[in-house]
Short mmCIF file of C-alpha atoms and ligand atoms in Angstrom, two decimals:
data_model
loop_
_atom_site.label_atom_id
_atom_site.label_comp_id
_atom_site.label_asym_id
_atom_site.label_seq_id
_atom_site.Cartn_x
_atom_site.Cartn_y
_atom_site.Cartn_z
CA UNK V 1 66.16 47.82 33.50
CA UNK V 2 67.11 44.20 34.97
CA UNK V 3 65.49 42.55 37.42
CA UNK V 4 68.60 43.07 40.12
CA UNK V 5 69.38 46.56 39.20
CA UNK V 6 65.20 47.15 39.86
CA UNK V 7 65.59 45.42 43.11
CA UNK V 8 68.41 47.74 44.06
CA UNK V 9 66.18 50.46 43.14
CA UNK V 10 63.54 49.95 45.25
CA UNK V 11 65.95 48.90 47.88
CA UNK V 12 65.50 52.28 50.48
CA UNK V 13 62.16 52.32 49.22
CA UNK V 14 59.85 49.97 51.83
CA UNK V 15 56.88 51.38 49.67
CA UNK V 16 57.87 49.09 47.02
CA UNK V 17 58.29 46.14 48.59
CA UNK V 18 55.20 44.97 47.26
CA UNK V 19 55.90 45.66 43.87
CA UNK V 20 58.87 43.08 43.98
CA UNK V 21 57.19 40.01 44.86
CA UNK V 22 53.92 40.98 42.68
CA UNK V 23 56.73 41.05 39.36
CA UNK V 24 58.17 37.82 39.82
CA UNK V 25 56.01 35.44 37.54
CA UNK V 26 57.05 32.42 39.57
CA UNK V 27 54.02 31.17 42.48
CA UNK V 28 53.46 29.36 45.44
CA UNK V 29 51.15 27.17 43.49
CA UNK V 30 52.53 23.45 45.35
CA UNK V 31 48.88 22.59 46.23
CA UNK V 32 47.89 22.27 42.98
CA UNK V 33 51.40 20.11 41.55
CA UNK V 34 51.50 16.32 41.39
CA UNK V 35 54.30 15.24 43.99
CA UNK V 36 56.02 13.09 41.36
CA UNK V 37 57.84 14.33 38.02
CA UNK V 38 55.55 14.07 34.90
CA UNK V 39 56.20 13.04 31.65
CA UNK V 40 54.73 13.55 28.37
CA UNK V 41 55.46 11.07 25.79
CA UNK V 42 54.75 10.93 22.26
CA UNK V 43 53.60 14.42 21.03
CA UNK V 44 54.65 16.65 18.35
CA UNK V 45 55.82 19.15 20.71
CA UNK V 46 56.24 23.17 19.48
CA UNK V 47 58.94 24.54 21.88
CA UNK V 48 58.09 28.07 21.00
CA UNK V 49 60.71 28.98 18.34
CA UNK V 50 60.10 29.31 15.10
CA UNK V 51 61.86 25.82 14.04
CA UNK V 52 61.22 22.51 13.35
CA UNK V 53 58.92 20.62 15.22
CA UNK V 54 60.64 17.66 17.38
CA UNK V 55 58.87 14.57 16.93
CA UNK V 56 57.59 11.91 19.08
CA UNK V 57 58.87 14.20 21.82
CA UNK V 58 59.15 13.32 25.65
CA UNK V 59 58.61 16.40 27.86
CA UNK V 60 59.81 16.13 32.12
CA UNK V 61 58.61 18.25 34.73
CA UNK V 62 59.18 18.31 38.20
CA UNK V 63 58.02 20.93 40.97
CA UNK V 64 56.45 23.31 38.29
CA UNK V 65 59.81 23.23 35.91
CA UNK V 66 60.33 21.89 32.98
CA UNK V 67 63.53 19.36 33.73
CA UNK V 68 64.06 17.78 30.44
CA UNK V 69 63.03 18.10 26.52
CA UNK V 70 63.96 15.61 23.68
CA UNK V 71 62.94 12.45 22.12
CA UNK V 72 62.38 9.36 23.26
CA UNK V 73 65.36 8.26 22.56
CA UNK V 74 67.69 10.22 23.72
CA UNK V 75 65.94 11.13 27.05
CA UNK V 76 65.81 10.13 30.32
CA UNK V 77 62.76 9.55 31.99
CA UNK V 78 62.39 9.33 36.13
CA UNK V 79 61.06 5.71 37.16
CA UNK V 80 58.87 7.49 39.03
CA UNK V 81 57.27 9.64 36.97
CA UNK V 82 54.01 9.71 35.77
CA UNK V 83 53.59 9.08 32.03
CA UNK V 84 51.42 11.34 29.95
CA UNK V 85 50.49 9.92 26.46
CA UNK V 86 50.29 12.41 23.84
CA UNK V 87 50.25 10.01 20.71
CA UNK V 88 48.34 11.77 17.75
CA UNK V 89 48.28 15.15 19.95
CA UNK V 90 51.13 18.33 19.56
CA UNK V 91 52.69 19.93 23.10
CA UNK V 92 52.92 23.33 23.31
CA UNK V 93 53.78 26.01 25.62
CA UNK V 94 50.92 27.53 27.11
CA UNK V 95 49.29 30.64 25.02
CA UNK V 96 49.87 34.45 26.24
CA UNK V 97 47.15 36.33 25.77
CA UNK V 98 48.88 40.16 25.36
CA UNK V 99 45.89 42.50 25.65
CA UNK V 100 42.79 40.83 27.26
CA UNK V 101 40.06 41.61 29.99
CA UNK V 102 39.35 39.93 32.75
CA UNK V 103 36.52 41.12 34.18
CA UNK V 104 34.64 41.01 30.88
CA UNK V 105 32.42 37.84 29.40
CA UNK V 106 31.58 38.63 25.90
CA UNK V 107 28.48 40.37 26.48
CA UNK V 108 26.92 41.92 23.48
CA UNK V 109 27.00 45.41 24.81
CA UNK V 110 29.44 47.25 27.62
CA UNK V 111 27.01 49.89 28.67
CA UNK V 112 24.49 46.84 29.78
CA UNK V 113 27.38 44.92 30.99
CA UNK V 114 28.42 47.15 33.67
CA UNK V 115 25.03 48.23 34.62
CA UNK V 116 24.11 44.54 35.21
CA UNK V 117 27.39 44.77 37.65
CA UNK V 118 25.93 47.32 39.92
CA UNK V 119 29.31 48.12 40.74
CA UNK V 120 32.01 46.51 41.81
CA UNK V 121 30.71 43.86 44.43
CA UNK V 122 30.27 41.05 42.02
CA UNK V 123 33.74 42.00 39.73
CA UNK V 124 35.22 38.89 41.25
CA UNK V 125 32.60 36.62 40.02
CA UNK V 126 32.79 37.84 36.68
CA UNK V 127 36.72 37.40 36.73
CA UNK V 128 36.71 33.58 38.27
CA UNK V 129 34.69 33.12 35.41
CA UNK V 130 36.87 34.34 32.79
CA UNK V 131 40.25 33.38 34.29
CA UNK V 132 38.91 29.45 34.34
CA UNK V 133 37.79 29.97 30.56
CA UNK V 134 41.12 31.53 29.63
CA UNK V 135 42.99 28.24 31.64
CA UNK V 136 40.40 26.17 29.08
CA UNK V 137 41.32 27.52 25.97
CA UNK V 138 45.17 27.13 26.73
CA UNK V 139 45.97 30.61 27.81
CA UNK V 140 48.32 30.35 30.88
CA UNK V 141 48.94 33.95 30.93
CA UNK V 142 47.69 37.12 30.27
CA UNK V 143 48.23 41.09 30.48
CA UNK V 144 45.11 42.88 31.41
CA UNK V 145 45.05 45.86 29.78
CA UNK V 146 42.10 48.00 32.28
CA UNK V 147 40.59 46.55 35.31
CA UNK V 148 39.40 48.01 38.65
CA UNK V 149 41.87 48.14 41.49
CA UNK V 150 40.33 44.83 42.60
CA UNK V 151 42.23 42.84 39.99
CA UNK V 152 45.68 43.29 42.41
CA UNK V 153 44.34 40.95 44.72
CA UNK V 154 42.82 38.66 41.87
CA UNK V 155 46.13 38.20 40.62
CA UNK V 156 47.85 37.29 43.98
CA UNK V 157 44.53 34.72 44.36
CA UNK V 158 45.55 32.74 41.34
CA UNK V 159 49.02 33.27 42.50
CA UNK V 160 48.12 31.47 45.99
CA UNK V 161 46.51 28.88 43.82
CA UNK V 162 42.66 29.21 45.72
CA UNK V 163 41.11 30.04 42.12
CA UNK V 164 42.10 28.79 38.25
CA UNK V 165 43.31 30.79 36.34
CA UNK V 166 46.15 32.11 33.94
CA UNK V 167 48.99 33.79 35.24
CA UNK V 168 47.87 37.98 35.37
CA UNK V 169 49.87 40.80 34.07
CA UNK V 170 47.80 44.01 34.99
CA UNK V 171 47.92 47.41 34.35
CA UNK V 172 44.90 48.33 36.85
CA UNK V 173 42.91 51.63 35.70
CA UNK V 174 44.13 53.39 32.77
CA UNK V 175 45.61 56.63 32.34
CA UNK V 176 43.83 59.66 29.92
CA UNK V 177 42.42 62.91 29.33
CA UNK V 178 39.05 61.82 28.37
CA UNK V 179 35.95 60.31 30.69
CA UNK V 180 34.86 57.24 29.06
CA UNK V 181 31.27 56.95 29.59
CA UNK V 182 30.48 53.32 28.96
CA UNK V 183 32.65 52.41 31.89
CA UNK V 184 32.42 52.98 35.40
CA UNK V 185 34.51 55.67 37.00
CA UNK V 186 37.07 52.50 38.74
CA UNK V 187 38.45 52.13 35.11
CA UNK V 188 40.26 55.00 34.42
CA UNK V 189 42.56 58.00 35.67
CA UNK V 190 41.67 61.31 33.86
CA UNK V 191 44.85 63.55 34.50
CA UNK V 192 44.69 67.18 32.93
CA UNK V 193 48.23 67.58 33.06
CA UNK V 194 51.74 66.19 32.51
CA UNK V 195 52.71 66.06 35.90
CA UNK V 196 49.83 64.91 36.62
CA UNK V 197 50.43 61.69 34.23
CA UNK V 198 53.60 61.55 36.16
CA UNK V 199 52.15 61.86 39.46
CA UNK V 200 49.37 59.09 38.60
CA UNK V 201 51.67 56.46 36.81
CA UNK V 202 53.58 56.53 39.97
CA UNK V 203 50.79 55.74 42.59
CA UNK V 204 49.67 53.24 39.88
CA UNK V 205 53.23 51.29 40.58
CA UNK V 206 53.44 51.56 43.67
CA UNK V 207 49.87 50.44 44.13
CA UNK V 208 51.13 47.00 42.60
CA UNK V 209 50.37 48.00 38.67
CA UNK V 210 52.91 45.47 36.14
CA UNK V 211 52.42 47.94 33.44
CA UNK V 212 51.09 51.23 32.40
CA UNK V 213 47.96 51.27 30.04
CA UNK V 214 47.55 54.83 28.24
CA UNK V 215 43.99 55.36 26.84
CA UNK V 216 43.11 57.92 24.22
CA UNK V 217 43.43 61.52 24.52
CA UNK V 218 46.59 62.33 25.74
CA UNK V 219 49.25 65.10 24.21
CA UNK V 220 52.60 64.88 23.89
CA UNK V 221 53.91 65.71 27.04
CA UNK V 222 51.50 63.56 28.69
CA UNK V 223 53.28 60.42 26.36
CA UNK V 224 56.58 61.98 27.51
CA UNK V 225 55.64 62.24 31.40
CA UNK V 226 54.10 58.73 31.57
CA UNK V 227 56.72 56.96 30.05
CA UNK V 228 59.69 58.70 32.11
CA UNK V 229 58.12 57.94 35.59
CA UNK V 230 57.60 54.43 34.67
CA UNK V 231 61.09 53.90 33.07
CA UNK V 232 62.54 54.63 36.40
CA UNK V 233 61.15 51.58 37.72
CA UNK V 234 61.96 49.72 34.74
CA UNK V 235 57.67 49.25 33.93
CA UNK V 236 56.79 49.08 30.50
CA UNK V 237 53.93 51.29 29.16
CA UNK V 238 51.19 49.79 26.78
CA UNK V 239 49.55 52.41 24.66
CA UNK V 240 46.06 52.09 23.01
CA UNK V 241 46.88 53.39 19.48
CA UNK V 242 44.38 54.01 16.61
CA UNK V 243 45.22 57.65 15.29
CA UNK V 244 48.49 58.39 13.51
CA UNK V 245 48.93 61.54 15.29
CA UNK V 246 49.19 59.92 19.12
CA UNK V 247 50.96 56.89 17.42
CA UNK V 248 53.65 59.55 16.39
CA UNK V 249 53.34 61.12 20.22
CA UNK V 250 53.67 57.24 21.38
CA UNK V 251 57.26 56.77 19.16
CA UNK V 252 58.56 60.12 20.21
CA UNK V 253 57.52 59.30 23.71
CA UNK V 254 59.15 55.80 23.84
CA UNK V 255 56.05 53.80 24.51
CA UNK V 256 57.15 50.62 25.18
CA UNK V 257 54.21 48.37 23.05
CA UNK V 258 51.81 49.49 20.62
CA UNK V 259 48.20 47.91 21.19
CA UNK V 260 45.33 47.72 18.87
CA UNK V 261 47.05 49.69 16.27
CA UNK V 262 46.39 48.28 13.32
CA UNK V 263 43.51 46.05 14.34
CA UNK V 264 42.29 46.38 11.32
CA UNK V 265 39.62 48.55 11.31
CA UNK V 266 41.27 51.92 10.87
CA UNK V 267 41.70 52.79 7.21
CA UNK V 268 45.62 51.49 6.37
CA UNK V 269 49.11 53.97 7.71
CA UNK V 270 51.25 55.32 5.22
CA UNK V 271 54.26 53.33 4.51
CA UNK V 272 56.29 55.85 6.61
CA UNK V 273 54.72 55.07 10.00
CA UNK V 274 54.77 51.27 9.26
CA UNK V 275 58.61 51.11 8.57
CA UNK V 276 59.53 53.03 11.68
CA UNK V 277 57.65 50.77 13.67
CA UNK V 278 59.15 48.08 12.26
CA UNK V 279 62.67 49.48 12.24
CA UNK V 280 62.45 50.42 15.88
CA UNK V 281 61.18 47.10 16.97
CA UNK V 282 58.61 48.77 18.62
CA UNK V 283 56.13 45.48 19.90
CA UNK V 284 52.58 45.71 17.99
CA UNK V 285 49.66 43.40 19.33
CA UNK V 286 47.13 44.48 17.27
CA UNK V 287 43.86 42.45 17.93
CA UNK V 288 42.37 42.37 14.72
CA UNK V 289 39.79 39.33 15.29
CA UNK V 290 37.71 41.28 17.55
CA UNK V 291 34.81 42.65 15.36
CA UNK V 292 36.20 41.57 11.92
CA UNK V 293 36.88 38.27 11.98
CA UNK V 294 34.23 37.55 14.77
CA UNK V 295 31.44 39.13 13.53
CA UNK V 296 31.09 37.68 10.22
CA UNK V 297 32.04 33.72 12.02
CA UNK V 298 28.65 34.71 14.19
CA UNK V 299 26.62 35.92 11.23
CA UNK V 300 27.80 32.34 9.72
CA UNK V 301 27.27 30.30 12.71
CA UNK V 302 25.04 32.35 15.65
CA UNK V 303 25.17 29.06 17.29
CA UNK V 304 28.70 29.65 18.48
CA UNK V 305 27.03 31.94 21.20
CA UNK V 306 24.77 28.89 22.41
CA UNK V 307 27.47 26.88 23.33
CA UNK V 308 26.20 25.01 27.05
CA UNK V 309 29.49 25.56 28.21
CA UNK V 310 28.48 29.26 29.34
CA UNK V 311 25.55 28.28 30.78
CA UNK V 312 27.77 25.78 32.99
CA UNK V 313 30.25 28.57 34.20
CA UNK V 314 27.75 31.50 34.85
CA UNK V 315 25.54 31.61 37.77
CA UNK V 316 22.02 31.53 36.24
CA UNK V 317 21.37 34.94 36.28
CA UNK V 318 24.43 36.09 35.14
CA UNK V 319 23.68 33.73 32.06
CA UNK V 320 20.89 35.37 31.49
CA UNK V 321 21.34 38.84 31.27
CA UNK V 322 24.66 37.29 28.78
CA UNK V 323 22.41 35.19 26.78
CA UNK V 324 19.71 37.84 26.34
CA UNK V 325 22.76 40.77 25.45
CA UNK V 326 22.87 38.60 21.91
CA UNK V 327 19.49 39.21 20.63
CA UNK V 328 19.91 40.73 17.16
CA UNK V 329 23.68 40.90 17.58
CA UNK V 330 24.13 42.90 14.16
CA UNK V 331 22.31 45.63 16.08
CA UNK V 332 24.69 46.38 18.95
CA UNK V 333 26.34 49.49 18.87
CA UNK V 334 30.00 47.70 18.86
CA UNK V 335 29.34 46.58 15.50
CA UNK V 336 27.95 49.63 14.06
CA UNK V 337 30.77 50.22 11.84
CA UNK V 338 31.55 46.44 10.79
CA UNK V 339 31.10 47.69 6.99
CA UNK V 340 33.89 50.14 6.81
CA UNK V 341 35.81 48.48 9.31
CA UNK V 342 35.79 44.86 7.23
CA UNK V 343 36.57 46.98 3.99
CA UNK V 344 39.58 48.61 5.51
CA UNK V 345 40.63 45.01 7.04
CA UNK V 346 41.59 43.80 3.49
CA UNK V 347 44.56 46.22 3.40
CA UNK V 348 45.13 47.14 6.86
CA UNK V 349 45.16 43.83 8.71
CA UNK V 350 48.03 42.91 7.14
CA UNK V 351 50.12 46.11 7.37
CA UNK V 352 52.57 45.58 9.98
CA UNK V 353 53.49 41.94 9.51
CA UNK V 354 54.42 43.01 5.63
CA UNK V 355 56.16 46.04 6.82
CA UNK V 356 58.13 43.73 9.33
CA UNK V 357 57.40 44.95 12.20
CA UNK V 358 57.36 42.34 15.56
CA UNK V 359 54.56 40.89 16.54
CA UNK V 360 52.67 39.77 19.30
CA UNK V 361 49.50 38.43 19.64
CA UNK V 362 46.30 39.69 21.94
CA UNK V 363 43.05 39.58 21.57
CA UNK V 364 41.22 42.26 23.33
CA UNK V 365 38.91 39.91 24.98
CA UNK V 366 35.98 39.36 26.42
CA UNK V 367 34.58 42.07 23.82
CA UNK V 368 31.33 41.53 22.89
CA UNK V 369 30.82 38.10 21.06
CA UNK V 370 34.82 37.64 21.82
CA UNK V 371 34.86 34.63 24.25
CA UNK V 372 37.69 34.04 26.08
CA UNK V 373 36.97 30.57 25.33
CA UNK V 374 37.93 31.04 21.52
CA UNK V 375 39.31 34.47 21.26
CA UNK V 376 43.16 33.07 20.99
CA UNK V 377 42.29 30.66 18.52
CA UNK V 378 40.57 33.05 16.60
CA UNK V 379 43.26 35.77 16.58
CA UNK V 380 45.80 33.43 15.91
CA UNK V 381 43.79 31.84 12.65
CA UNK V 382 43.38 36.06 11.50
CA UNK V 383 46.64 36.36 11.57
CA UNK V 384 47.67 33.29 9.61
CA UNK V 385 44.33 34.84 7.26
CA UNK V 386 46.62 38.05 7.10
CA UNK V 387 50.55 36.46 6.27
CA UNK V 388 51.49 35.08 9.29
CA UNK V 389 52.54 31.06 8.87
CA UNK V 390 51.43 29.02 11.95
CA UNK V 391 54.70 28.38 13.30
CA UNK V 392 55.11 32.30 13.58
CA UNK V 393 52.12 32.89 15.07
CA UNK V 394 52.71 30.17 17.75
CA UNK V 395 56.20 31.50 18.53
CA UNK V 396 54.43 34.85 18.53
CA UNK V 397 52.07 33.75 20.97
CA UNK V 398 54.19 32.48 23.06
CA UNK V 399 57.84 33.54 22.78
CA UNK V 400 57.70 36.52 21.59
CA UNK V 401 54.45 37.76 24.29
CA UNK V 402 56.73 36.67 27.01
CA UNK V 403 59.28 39.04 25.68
CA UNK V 404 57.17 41.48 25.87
CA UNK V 405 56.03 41.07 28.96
CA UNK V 406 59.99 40.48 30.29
CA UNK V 407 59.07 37.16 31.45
CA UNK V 408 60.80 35.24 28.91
CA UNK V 409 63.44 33.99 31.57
CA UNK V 410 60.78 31.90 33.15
CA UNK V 411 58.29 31.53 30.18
CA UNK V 412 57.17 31.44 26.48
CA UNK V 413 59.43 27.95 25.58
CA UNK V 414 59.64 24.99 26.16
CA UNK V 415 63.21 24.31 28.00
CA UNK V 416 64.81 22.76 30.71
CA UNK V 417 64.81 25.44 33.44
CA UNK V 418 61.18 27.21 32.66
CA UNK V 419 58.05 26.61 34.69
CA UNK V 420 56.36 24.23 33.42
CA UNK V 421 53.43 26.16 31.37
CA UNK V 422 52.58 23.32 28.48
CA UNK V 423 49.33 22.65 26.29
CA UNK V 424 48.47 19.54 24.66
CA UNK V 425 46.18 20.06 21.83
CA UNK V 426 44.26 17.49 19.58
CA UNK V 427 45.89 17.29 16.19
CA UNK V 428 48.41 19.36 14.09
CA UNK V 429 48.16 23.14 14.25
CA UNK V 430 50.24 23.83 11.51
CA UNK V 431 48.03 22.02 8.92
CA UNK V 432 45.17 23.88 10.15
CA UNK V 433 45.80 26.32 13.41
CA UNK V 434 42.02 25.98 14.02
CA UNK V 435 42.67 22.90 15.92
CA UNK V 436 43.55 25.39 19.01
CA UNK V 437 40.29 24.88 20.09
CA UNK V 438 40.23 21.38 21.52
CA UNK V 439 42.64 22.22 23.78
CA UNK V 440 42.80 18.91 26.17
CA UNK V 441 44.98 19.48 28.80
CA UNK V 442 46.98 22.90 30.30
CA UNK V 443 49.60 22.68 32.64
CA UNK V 444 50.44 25.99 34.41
CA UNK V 445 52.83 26.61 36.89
CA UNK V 446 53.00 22.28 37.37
CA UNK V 447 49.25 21.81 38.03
CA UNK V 448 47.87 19.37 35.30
CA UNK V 449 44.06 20.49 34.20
CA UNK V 450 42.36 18.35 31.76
CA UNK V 451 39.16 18.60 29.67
CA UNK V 452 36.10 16.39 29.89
CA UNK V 453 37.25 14.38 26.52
CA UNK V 454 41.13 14.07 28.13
CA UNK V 455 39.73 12.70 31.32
CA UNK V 456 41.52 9.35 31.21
CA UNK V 457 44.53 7.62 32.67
CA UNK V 458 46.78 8.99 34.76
CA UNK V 459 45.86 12.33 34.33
CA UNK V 460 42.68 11.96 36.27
CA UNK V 461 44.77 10.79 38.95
CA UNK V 462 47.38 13.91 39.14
CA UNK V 463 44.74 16.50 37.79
CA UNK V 464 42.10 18.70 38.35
CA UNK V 465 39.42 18.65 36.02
CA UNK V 466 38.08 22.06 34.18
ZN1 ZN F 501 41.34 46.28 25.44
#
């Protein structure tokens, strides 16, 4: 449904006047802009599609939009403005993350995790820290896929601009049949009916819910139920997909995107499945680093979980109990079936991008060992592992998750007209797309943040360090 015939909707519906300012991706985030127009001069820059990359580009933007795009020759740049120099460095847009967690660090093992939480009292510590790790590794947006009610007024926070962070998509708790024991009881909805499902995907939207998340157990008609009530308000629904028999439910049903199917671990679909996904255009994200491709990169280097940079974001004790969850990380429970699940990989990981099918990218972090720090980086280099090219999986990441969010109006390229959500990353990602983690500087909605090793020039001047 578009945007104005949604609007119309909900017009002689006061209840859901919430809902339309908590859709529109664009923010009140002035405080944190430069007052002059910025530009950034020199850089390789990636607009987003899958073409060419424009060289020694010259990016403008002015008031959080982008305002111009070419080369330095053939475009103008304000006398005012402030230059950026982005010589030897590529310009991006800014990553979407399409299946994260906020509230989650990487800790080695959930059950400990949320015990160590007590609750919900400290959820918005735990989610400052992740949203200003996300901003670090270049993500300027992300869909939560299961959070607490509290993550509504998270998301309007980094709206307002008091806290850094990406840009939030939520879903809130998610809707199923089955208790899920590891987490507490805030997570989820368990409905034991169709109307039900109905019933609950409604107070979910008008509660202030982007999207529907579906969890695991549901039949049929609870696919069917969801997906109708949220369709009349135009909200997509996200199912969590492993087993061919819901994914089947899930097509029938209309689910709108397809997460985690395919991420690798389940032993491969039959060619059946995999073409009608593809033919239907049905959006997979299918998180395949998460426990495949991260396990065996800690195995080779356990170092990566020492990094000081954790220690400088988490109070002390919260460092602790994360530092401590990492103590013979091939015993944790989350990796118990790393074996199978790495055999299966070779065939299955691969699946859906030979079958065609359109991808996004998302990453299921802050799993254990899955930092938000590197878990985009280290999605997108699986996926290059498993057929992608680099400029696909860039446009992937960033075009194609803003389609599937519906935000691709206002985000996912760089253009004249789009807020101004750029990355500037050391070095050339399409010789090696590894280079995604020296990310130096992230500009999201028109606020300039810069790493420690980009803290020079001008940019100190109109930025906010990390
Ligand atoms: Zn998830």
């Amino acid at each position: 449904m578009a945007e104005n015939e949604r609007a119309a909707t909900m017009k002689f519906k006061p209840i859901f006047l919430f809902l339309i300012f908590t859709t529109n991706v664009s923010s009140a985030q002035e405080v944190l802009r430069p007052d002059v127009p910025v530009a950034i001069v020199g850089g390789m820059l990636l607009d987003g599609y899958e073409a060419e990359p424009i060289h020694h580009s010259v990016v403008v933007f002015e008031n959080g939009r982008i305002t111009a795009v070419g080369q330095k020759h053939n475009t103008v740049i304000p006398d005012n403005a402030v230059i950026i120099d982005a010589g030897g460095k590529t310009v991006m847009p800014g990553l979407i993350d399409a299946h994260m967690h906020i509230d989650l660090t990487g800790h080695g093992s959930y059950e400990r995790y949320y015990e160590f939480m007590g609750g919900m009292e400290r959820i918005d510590e735990f989610m400052t820290i992740a949203a200003k790790q996300m901003m670090r590794a270049g993500v300027t947006s992300g869909l939560d896929l299961g959070a607490p009610f509290q993550i509504l007024e998270f998301r309007e926070r980094i709206r307002r601009g008091e806290i850094p962070g990406p840009r939030l998509t939520v879903s809130g708790p998610w809707i199923t049949r089955l208790d899920y024991d590891t987490v507490p009881d805030e997570y989820e909805i368990i409905i034991k009916s169709p109307r039900e499902a109905a019933q609950r995907t409604r107070e979910l939207i008008e509660r202030g819910s982007d999207v529907i998340k579906v969890w695991v157990g549901l039949t049929k008609e609870d696919y069917v139920a969801v997906v109708n009530e949220a369709h009349k308000t135009g909200v997509k629904v996200h199912a969590h997909l492993y087993d061919p028999v819901a994914i089947r439910y899930a097509i029938d049903a209309g689910v709108d995107v397809f997460q985690h199917v395919g991420s690798a671990r389940n032993p491969p679909y039959d060619d059946a499945l995999l073409s009608e996904i593809a033919h239907k255009n049905i959006p997979v994200v299918q998180t395949i680093a998460h426990r495949i491709w991260v396990y065996p990169a800690t195995v080779a280097f356990p170092e990566r979980l020492y990094d000081p940079v954790y220690k400088k974001d988490m109070p002390a004790d919260i460092y602790k109990e994360f530092i401590s969850s990492f103590e013979n990380f091939h015993r944790l429970s989350y990796m118990h079936g790393i074996g199978q699940e790495t055999r299966n990989a070779e065939k299955s990981a691969s699946q859906f991008i030979e079958a065609g099918a359109y991808m996004g990218v998302g990453t299921d972090a802050a799993s254990p060992l899955n930092m938000h720090t590197e878990a985009m980086w280290r999605e997108m280099s699986a996926l290059v592992d498993s057929g992608m090219t680099p400029i696909q999986v860039i446009s992937a990441a960033t075009k194609t998750n803003a389609e599937i969010l519906g935000q691709f109006d206002e985000l996912g390229t760089i253009e004249p007209g789009k807020l101004a959500d750029i990355i500037i990353v050391d070095g050339n990602p399409l010789r090696n797309i590894e280079v995604l983690d020296y990310v130096d500087i992230v500009i999201k909605d028109g606020g300039v943040w810069y790493a420690e090793r980009a803290a020079y020039g001008p940019v100190t001047e109109i930025g906010h360090a990390f």
